[in-house]
Coordinates of N, CA and C in Angstrom, one line a residue:
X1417 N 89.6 58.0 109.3 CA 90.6 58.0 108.2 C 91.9 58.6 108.8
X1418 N 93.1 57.8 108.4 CA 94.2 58.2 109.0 C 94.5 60.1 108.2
X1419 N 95.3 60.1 108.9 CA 95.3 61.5 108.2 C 96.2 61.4 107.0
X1420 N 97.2 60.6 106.4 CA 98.1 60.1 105.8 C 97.8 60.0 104.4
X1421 N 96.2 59.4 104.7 CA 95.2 58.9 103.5 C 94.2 60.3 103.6
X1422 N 93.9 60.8 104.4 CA 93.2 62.1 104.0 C 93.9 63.1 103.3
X1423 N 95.2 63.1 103.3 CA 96.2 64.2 102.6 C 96.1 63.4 100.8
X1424 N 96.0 62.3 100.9 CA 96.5 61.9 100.0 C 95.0 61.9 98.8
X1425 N 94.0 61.6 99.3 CA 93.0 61.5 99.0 C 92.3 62.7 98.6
X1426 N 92.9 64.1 99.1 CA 92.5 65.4 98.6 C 93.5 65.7 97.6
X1427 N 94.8 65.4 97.6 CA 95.6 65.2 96.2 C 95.2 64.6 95.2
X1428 N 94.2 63.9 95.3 CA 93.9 63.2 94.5 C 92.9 63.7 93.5
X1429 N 92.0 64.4 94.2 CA 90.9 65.1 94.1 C 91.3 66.8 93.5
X1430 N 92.4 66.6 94.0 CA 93.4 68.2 93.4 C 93.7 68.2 91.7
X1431 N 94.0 66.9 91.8 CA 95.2 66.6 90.5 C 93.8 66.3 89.7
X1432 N 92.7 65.5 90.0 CA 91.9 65.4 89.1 C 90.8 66.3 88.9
X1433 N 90.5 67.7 89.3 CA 90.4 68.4 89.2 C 90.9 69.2 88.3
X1434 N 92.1 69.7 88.7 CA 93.0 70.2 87.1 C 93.2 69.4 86.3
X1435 N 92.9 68.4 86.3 CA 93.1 67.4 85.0 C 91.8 67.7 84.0
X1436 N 90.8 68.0 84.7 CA 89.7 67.8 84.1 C 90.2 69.5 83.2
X1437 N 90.7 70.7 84.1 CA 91.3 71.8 83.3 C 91.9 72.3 82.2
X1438 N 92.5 70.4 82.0 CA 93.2 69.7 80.6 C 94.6 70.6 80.1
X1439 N 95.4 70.7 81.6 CA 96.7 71.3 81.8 C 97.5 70.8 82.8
X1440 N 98.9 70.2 82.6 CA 100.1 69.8 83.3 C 100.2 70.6 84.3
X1441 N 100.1 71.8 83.9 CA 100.5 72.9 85.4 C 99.3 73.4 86.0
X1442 N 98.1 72.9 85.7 CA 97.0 73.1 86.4 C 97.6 71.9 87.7
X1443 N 97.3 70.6 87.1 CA 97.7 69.4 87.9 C 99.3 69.6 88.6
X1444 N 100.2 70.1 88.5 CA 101.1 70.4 89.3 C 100.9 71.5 90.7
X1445 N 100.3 72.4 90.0 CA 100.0 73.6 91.0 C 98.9 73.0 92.1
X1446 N 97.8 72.4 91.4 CA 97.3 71.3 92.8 C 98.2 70.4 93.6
X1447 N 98.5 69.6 93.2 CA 99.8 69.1 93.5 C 100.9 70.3 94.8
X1448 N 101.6 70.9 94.5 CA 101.7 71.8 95.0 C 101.1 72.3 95.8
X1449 N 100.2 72.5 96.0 CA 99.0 73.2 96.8 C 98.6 72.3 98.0
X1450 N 98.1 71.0 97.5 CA 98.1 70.3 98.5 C 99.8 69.5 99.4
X1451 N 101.0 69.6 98.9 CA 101.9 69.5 99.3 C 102.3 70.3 100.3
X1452 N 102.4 72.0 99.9 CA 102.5 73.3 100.7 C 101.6 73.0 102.1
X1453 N 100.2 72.8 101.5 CA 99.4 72.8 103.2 C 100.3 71.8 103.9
X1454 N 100.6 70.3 103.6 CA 100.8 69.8 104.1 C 102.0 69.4 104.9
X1455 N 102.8 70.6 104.5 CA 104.8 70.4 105.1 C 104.4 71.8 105.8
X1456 N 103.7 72.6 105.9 CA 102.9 73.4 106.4 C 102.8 73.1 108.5
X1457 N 101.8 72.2 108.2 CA 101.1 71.6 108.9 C 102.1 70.8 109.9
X1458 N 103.1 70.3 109.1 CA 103.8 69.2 109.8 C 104.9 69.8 110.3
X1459 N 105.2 70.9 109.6 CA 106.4 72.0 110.3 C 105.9 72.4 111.9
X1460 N 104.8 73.1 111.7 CA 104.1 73.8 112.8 C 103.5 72.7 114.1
X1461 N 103.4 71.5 113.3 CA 103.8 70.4 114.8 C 104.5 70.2 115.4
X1462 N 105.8 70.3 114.7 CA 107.2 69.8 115.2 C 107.8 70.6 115.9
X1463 N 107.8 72.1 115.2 CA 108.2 73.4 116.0 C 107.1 73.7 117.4
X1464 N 105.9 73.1 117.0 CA 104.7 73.3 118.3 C 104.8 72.3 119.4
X1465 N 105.5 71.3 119.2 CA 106.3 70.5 120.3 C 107.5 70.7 120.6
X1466 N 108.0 71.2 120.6 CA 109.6 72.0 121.1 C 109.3 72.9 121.9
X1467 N 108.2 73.7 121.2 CA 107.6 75.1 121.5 C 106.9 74.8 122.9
X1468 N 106.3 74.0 122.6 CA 105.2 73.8 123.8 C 106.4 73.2 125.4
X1469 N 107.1 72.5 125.3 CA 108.1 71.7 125.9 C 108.9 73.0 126.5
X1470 N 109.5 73.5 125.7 CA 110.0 75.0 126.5 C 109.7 76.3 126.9
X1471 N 108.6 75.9 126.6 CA 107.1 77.1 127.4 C 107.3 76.9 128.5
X1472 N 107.1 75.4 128.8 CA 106.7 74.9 130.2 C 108.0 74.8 131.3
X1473 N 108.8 74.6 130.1 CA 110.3 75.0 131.4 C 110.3 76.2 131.3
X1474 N 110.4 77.5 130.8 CA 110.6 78.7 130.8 C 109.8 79.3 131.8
X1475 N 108.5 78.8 132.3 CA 107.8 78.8 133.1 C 107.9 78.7 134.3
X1476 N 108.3 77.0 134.5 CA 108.9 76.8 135.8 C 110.2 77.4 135.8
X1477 N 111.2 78.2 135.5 CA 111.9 78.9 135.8 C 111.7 80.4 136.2
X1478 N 110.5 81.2 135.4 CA 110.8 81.9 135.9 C 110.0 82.2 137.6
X1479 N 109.2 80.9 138.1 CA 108.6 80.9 139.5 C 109.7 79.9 140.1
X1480 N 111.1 79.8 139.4 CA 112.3 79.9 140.3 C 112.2 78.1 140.6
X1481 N 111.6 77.3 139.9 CA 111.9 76.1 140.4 C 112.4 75.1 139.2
X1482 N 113.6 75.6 138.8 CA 114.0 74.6 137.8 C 115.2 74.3 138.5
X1483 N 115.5 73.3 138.3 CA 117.2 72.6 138.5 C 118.0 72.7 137.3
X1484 N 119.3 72.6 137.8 CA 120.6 72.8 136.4 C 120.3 72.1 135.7
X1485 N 119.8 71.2 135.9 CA 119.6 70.1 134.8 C 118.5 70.4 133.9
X1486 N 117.7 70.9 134.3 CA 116.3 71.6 133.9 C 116.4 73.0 132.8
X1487 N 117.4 73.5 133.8 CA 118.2 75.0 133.2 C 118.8 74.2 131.4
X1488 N 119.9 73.9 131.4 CA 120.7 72.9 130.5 C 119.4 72.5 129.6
X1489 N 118.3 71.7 129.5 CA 117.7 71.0 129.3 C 116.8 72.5 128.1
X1490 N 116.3 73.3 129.3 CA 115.8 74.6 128.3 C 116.6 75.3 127.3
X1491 N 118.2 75.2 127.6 CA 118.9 75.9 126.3 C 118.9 74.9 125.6
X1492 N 119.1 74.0 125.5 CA 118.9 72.6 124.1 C 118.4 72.9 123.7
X1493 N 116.7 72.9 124.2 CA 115.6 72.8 123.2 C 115.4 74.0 122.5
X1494 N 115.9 75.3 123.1 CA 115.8 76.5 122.8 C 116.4 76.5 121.0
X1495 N 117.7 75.6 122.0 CA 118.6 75.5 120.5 C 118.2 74.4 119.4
X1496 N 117.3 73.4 119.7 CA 117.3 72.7 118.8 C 116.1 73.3 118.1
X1497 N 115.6 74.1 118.5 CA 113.7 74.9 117.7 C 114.1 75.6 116.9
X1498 N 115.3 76.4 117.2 CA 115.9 77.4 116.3 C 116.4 76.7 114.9
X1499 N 117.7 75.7 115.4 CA 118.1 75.0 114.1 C 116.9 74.2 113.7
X1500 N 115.6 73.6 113.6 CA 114.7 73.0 113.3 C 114.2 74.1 112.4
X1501 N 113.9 75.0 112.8 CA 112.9 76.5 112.0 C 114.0 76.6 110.8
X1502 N 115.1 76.6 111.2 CA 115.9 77.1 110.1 C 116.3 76.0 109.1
X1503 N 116.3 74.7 109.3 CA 116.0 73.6 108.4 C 114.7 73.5 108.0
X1504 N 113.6 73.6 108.5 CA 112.5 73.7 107.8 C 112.3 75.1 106.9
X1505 N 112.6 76.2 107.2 CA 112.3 77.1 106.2 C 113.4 77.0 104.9
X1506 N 114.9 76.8 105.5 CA 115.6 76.3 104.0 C 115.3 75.0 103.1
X1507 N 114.7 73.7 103.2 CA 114.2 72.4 102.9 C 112.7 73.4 102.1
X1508 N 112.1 74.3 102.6 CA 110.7 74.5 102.1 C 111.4 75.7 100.6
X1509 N 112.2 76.2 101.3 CA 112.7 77.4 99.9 C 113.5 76.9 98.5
X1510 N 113.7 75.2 98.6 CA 114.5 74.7 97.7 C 113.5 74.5 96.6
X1511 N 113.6 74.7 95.2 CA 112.7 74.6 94.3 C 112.1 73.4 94.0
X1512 N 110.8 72.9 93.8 CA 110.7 72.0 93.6 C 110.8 71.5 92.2
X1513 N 111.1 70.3 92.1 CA 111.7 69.7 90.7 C 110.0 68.5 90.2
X1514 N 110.6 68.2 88.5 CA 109.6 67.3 88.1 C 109.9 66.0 88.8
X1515 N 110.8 65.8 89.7 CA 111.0 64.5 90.0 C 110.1 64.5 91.5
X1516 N 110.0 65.6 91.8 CA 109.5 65.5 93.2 C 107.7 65.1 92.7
X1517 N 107.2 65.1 91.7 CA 105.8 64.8 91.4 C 105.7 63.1 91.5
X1518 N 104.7 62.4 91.9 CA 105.1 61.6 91.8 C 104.7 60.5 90.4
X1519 N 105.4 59.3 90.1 CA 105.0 59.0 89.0 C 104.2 58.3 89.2
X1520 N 103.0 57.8 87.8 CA 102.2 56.7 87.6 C 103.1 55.6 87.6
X1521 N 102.1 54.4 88.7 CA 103.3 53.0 88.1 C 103.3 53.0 87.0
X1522 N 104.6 52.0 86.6 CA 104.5 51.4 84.8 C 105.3 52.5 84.4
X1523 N 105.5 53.8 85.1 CA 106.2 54.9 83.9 C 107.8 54.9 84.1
X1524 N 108.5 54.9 83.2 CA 109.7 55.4 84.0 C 109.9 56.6 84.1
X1525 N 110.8 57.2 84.8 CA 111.0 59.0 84.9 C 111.5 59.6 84.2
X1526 N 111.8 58.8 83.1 CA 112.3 59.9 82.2 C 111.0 60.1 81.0
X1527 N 109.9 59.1 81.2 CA 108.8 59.2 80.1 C 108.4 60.9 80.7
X1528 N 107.3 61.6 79.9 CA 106.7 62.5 80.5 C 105.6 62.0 80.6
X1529 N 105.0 62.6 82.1 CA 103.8 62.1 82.7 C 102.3 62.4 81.8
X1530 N 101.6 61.4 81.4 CA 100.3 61.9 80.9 C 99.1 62.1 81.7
X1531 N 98.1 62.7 82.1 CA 97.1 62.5 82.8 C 95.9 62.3 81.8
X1532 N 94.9 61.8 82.7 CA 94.0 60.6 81.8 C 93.0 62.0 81.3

């Protein structure tokens, strides 16, 4: 199972869980819950590939065998990890809204959401 459908699939199982709680903010806070793990998760890839990438030149630099280009190449990424961390923790600190929940087809967004 892709992982795309496994995130989604425990959302599922979140929301109807607090549903059965027979509360909106039960079912949001799951919701939430499994959103959190999951920009979580996807943060700590994206920064663990940068991360990992300029391990390995910081490495071969300090046993003295990088070229300028190599040199150049490590302050980029250096710099692009930093501004990534700092987009991802401001994007995670922004509140989330009722619009970021997603709707039942058939609903418009301005109905309020029912759960069954």
């Amino acid at each position: 199972m892709s992982r795309s459908k496994q995130i989604w699939r425990e959302l599922g199982h979140a929301v109807r869980d607090a549903a059965k709680e027979g509360t909106l903010e039960s079912a949001r806070a799951a919701y939430f819950s499994v959103y959190d793990r999951g920009y979580d998760k996807a943060a700590q890839t994206c920064l663990g590939v940068l991360s990992d990438a300029t391990e390995e030149l910081l490495a071969r630099m300090k046993s003295g065998s990088l070229s300028k280009q190599e040199q150049a190449l490590y302050a980029r990424l250096t710099e692009l990890t930093a501004e990534m961390d700092e987009r991802l923790r401001n994007a995670y600190q922004e509140d989330p809204t009722r619009d970021a929940l997603p709707q039942p087809s058939g609903t418009h967004p301005d109905q309020p959401t029912r759960l069954p």
